[in-house]
Coordinates of C-alpha atoms and ligand atoms in Angstrom, one line a residue:
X28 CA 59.9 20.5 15.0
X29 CA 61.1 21.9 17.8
X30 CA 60.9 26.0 17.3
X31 CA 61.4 28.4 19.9
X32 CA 58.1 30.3 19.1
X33 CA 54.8 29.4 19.8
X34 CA 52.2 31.0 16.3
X35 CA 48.9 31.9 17.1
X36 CA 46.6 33.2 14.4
X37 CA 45.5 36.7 15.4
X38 CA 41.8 36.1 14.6
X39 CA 39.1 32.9 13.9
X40 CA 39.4 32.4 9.9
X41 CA 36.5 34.3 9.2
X42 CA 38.2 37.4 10.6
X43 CA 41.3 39.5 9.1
X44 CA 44.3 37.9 8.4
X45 CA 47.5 38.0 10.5
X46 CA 49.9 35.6 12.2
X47 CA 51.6 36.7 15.5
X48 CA 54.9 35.0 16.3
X49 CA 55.4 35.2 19.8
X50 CA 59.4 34.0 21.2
X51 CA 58.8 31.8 24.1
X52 CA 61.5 32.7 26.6
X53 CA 62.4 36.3 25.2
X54 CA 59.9 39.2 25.4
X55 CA 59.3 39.7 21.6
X56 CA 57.3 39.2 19.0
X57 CA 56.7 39.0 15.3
X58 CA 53.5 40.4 13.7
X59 CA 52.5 39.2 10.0
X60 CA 49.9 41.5 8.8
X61 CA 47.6 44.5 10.4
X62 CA 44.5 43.7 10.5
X63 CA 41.9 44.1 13.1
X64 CA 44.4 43.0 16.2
X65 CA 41.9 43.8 19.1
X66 CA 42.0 39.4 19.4
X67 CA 45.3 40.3 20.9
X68 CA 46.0 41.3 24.4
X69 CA 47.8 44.8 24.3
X70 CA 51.1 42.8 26.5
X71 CA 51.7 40.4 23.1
X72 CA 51.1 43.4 20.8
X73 CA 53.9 45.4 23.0
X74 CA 55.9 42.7 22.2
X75 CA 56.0 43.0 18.7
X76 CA 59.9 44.2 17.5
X77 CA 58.9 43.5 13.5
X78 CA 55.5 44.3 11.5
X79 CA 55.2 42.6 8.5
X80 CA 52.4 43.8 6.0
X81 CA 51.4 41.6 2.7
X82 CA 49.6 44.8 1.4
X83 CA 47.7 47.4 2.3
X84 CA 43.9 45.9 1.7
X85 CA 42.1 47.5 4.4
X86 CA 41.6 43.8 6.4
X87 CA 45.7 43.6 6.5
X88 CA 46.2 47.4 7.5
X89 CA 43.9 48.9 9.7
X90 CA 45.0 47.4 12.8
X91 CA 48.3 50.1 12.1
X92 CA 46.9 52.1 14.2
X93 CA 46.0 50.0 17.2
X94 CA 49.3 48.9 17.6
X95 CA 50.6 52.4 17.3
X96 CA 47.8 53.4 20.3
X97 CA 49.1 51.2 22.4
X98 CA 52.9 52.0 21.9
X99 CA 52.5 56.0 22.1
X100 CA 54.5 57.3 24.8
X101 CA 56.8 54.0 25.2
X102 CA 60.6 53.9 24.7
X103 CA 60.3 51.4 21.6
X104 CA 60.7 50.8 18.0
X105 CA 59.2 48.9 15.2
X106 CA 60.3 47.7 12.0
X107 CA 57.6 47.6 10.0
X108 CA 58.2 45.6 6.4
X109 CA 55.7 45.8 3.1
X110 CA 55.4 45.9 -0.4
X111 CA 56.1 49.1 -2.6
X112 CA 53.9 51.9 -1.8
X113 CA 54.0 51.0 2.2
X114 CA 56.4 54.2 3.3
X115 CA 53.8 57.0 1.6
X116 CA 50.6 55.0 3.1
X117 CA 52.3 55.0 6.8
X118 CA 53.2 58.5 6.2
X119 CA 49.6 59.3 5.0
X120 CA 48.5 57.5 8.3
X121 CA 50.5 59.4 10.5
X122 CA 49.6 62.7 8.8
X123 CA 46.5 61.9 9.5
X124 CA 46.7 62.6 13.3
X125 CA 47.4 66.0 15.4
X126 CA 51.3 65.6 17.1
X127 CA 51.5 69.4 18.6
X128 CA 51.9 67.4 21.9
X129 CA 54.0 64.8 21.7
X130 CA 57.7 65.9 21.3
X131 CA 58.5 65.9 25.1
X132 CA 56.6 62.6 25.8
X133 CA 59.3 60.3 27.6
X134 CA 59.4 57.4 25.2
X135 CA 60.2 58.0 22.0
X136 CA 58.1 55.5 20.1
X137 CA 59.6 54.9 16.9
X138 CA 59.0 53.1 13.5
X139 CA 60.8 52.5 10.9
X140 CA 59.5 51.4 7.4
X141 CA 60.9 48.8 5.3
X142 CA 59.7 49.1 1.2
X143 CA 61.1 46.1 -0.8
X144 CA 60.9 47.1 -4.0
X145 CA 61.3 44.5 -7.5
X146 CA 64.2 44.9 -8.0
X147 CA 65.6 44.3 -4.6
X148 CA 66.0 48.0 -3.3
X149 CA 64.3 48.6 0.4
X150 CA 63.4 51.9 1.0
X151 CA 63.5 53.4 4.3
X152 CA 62.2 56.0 6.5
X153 CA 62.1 56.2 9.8
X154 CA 59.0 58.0 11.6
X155 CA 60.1 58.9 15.8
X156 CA 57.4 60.4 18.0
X157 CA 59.3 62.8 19.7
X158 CA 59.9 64.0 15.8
X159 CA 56.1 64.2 15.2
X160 CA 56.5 61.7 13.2
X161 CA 57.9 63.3 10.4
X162 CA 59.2 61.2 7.7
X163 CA 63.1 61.0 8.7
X164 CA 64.8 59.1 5.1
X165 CA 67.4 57.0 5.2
X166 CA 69.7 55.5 2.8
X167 CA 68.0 52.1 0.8
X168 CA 70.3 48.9 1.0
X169 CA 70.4 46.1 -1.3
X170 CA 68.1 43.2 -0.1
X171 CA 69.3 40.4 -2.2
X172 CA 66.9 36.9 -2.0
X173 CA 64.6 38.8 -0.3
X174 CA 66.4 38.6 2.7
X175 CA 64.7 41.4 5.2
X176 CA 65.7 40.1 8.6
X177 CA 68.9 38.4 9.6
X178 CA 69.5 38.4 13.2
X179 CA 70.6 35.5 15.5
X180 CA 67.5 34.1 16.2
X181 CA 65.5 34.4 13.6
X182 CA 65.8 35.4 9.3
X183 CA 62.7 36.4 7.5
X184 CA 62.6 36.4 3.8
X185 CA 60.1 37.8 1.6
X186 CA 59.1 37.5 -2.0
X187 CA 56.7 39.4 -4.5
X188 CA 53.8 38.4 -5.8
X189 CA 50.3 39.3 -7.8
X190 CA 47.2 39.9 -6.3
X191 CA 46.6 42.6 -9.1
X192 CA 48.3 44.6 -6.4
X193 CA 51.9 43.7 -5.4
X194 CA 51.6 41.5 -2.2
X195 CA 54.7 40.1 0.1
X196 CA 54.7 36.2 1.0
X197 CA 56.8 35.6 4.2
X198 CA 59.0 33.1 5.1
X199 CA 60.2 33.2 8.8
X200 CA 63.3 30.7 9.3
X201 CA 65.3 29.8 12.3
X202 CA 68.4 28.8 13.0
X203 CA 70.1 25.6 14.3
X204 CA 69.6 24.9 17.3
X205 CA 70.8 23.3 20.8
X206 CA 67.8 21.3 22.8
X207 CA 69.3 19.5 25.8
X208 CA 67.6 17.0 28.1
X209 CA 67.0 18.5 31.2
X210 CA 66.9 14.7 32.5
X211 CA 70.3 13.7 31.5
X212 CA 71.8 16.4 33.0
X213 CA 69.9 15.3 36.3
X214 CA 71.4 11.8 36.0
X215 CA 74.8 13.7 35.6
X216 CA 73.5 15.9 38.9
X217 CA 73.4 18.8 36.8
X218 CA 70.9 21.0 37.3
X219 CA 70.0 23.5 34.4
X220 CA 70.8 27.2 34.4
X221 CA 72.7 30.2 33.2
X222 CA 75.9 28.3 32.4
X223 CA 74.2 26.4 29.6
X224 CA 74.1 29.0 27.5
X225 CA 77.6 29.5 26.5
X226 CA 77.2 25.7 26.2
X227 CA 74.7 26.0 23.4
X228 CA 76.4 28.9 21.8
X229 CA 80.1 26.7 22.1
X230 CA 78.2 23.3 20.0
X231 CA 76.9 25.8 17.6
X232 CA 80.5 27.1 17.1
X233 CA 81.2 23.5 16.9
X234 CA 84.0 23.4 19.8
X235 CA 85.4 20.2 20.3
X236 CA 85.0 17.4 22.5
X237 CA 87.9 18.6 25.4
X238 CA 86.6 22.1 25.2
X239 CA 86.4 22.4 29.6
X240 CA 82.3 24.3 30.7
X241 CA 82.0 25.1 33.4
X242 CA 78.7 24.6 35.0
X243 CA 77.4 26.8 38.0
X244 CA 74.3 27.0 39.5
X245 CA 72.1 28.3 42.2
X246 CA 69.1 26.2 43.9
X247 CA 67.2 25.8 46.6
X248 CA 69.6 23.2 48.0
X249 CA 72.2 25.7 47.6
X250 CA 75.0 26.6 45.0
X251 CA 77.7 24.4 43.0
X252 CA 80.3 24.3 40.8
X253 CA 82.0 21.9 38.6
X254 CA 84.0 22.0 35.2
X255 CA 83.4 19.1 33.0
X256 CA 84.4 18.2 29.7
X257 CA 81.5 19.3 26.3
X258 CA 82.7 15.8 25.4
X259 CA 81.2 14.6 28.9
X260 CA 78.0 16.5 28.0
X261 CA 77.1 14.8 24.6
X262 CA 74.5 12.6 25.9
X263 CA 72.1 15.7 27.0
X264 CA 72.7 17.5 23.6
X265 CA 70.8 17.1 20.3
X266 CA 71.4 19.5 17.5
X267 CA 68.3 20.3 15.7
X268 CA 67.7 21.9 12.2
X269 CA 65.6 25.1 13.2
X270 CA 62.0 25.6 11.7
X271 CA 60.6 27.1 8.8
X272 CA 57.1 29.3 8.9
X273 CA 55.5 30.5 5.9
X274 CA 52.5 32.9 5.7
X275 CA 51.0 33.7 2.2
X276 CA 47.6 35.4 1.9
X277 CA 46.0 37.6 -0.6
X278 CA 47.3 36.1 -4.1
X279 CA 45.7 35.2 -7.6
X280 CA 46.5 31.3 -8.8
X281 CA 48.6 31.1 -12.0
X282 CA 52.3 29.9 -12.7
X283 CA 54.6 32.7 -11.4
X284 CA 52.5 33.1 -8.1
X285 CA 52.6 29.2 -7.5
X286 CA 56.3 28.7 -8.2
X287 CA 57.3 31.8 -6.3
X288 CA 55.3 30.3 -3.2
X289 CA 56.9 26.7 -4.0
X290 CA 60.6 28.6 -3.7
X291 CA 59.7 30.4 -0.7
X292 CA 57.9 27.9 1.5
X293 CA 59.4 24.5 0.1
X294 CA 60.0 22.4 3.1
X295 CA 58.2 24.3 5.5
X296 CA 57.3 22.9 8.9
X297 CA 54.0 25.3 8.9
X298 CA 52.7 26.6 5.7
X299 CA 50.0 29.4 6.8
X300 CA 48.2 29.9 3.4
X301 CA 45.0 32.0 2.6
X302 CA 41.9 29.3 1.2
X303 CA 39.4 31.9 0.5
X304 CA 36.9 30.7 -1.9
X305 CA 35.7 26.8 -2.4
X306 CA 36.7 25.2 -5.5
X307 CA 33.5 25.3 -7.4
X308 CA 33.8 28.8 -6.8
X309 CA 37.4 28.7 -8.9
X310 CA 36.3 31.6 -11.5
X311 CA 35.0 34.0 -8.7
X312 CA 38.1 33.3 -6.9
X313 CA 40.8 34.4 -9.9
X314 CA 38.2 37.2 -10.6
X315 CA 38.8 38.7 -6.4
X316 CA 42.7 37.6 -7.3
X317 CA 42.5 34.9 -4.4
X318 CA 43.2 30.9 -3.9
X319 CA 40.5 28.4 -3.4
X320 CA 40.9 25.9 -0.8
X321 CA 42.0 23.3 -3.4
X322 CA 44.8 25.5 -5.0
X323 CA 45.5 26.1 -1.6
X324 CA 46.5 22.6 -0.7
X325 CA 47.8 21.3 -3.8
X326 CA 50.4 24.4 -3.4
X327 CA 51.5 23.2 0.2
X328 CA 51.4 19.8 -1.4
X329 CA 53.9 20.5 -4.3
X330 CA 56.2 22.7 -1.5
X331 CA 56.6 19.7 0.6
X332 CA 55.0 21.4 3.8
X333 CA 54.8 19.1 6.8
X334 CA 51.4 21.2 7.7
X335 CA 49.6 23.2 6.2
X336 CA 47.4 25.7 8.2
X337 CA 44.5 27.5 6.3
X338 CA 42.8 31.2 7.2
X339 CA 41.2 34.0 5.5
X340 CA 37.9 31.9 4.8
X341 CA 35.5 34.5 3.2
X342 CA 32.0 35.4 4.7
X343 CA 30.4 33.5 2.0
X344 CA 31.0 30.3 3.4
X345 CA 29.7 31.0 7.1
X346 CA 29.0 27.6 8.8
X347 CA 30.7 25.7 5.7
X348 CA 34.5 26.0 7.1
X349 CA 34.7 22.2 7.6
X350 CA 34.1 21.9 3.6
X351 CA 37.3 24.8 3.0
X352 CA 39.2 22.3 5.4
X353 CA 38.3 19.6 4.1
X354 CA 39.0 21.0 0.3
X355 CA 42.3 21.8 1.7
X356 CA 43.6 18.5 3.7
X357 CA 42.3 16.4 0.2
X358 CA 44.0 18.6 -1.8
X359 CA 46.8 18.8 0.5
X360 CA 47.1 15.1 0.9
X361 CA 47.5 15.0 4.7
X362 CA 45.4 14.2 7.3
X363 CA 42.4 16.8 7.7
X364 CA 44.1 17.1 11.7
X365 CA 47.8 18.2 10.0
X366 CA 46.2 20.4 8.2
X367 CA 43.2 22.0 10.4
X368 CA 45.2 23.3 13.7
X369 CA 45.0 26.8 13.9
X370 CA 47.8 26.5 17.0
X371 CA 50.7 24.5 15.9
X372 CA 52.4 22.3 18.4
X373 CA 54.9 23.3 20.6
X374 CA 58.6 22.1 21.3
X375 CA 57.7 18.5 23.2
X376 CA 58.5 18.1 26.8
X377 CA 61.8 17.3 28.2
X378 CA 64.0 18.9 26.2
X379 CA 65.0 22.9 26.5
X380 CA 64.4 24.8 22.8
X381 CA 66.8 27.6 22.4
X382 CA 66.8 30.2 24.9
X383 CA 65.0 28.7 27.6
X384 CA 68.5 29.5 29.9
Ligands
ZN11 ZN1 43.8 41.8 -0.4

């Protein structure tokens, strides 16, 4: 895997859920779930362009409105995602505060809410400070496979499922991608810089092999120029299949809920996936709606996961989280290493991930 992202769970796994998804050589981020986010250092949080909430269960919500602390007053927006019900519980949270002051403040922090309904429908609202946050609607659009992001860089799909409430699973995929060895294109006296990005862009387009680049670059030894042939170039480039996250928390174990998750994280290079209860404490755990460790792995198992990372440990089981991981990485069939890091590697040295130029 080499992604362009580097995941950090937001808190230990005793704490609240949540997944941040922070772009290493572009100043953004992705946020799965609300929580308690205080883990996070208020720079990452600014960072965060897209929210996604599984539900509104107080330990994936509250953290709302930290994050909209912290970006009062600022010149940017959020898209916020979640299940059906999400638009009237944002609204009731920001009814909830006083806003006679804020419709001349200089940035006009805005959110807008994402409500995936069933049946495919998102309905939207958008909520601007300078607007006192007033519910603004806007039209719904059809969201067909669950398909709530699709930019350039990155796609996130979502699907439904039962946790006696509805609750969205996440599936954050990205694109093809262009690594190139920074030491080839040293032998070749290349240095890296701007230039390669229309490179990378030109291989995804598939250009041929006489397409003319031109490189140009500026170093301490001084500037140069040259126009080669992408033909000329192949030995530095590697076209790589981009990386597939998953994050699922907060769901009951039977058939539709296990094949749903199957769909949506099949193949995934990182499965994030709640393992709340121990097995022998199955019944307890279909009685709170949640997956025990060993449901937890034999799911990741049956998706094909390459990892499997496991969080939302309840209290219960203080001082017993190497039995939950353990539960897990037997069930899972991996080593317990694959499937204990909460930090999941990075691209590997050498070679540029996506966006680095
Ligand atoms: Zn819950």
């Amino acid at each position: 895997m080499r992604p362009s992202f580097h995941l950090q769970l937001v808190n230990p796994p005793f704490g609240d859920p949540g997944l941040l998804v922070d772009f290493l050589f572009e100043k953004r981020a992705l946020l799965f779930d609300l929580g308690d986010l205080r883990a996070l250092p208020p720079r990452k949080l600014l960072r965060v362009s897209h929210v996604f909430v599984s539900h509104t269960h107080m330990d994936h919500f509250m953290g709302f409105d930290w994050l909209l602390r912290l970006s009062l007053g600022r010149p940017s927006a959020i898209e916020l995602f979640g299940p059906p019900s999400i638009l009237a519980q944002v609204e009731a949270k920001l009814s909830g505060y006083t806003w006679n002051l804020v419709q001349n403040y200089a940035g006009n922090f805005t959110i807008q809410v994402n409500e995936l309904h069933p049946d495919g429908r998102l309905e939207r609202a958008r909520f601007a400070c300078r607007e006192r946050f007033r519910r603004q609607p806007l039209p719904s659009v059809r969201c067909d496979d669950g398909l709530l992001v699709a930019e350039p860089g990155f796609r996130v799909r979502a699907t439904l499922l039962d946790h006696e409430v509805p609750v969205l699973a996440f599936a954050l995929e990205e694109p093809r991608h262009v690594n190139l060895w920074k030491s080839r294109l040293a032998e070749m006296g290349l240095p890296v810089g701007r230039w390669l990005q229309p490179l990378k862009q030109a291989v995804l387009a598939g250009a041929t092999d006489d397409t003319p680049v031109r490189a140009f670059w500026k170093t301490k030894g001084g500037s140069g120029e040259r126009t080669l042939l992408l033909g000329d170039l192949r030995p530095a480039i590697r076209v790589v299949p981009g990386s597939r996250i998953a994050y699922v928390t907060d769901v009951v174990h039977h058939a539709e809920n296990v094949r749903r998750i199957i769909e949506l994280a099949r193949g995934a290079d990182v499965l994030f996936i709640e393992s709340v209860f121990l097995d022998e404490d199955a019944e307890h755990a279909a009685r709170k709606f949640h997956l025990t460790a060993r449901q937890a792995g034999s799911i990741a198992r049956a998706a094909a996961a390459r990892q499997v990372v496991a969080f939302h440990f309840s209290p219960r089981y203080s001082g017993r989280e190497a039995e939950l991981r353990q539960e897990l990485a037997q069930s899972f069939g991996g080593s317990a290493d694959a499937a204990s890091g909460a930090d999941p590697p990075l691209q590997a040295s050498g070679e540029i991930p996506m966006g680095i130029v």
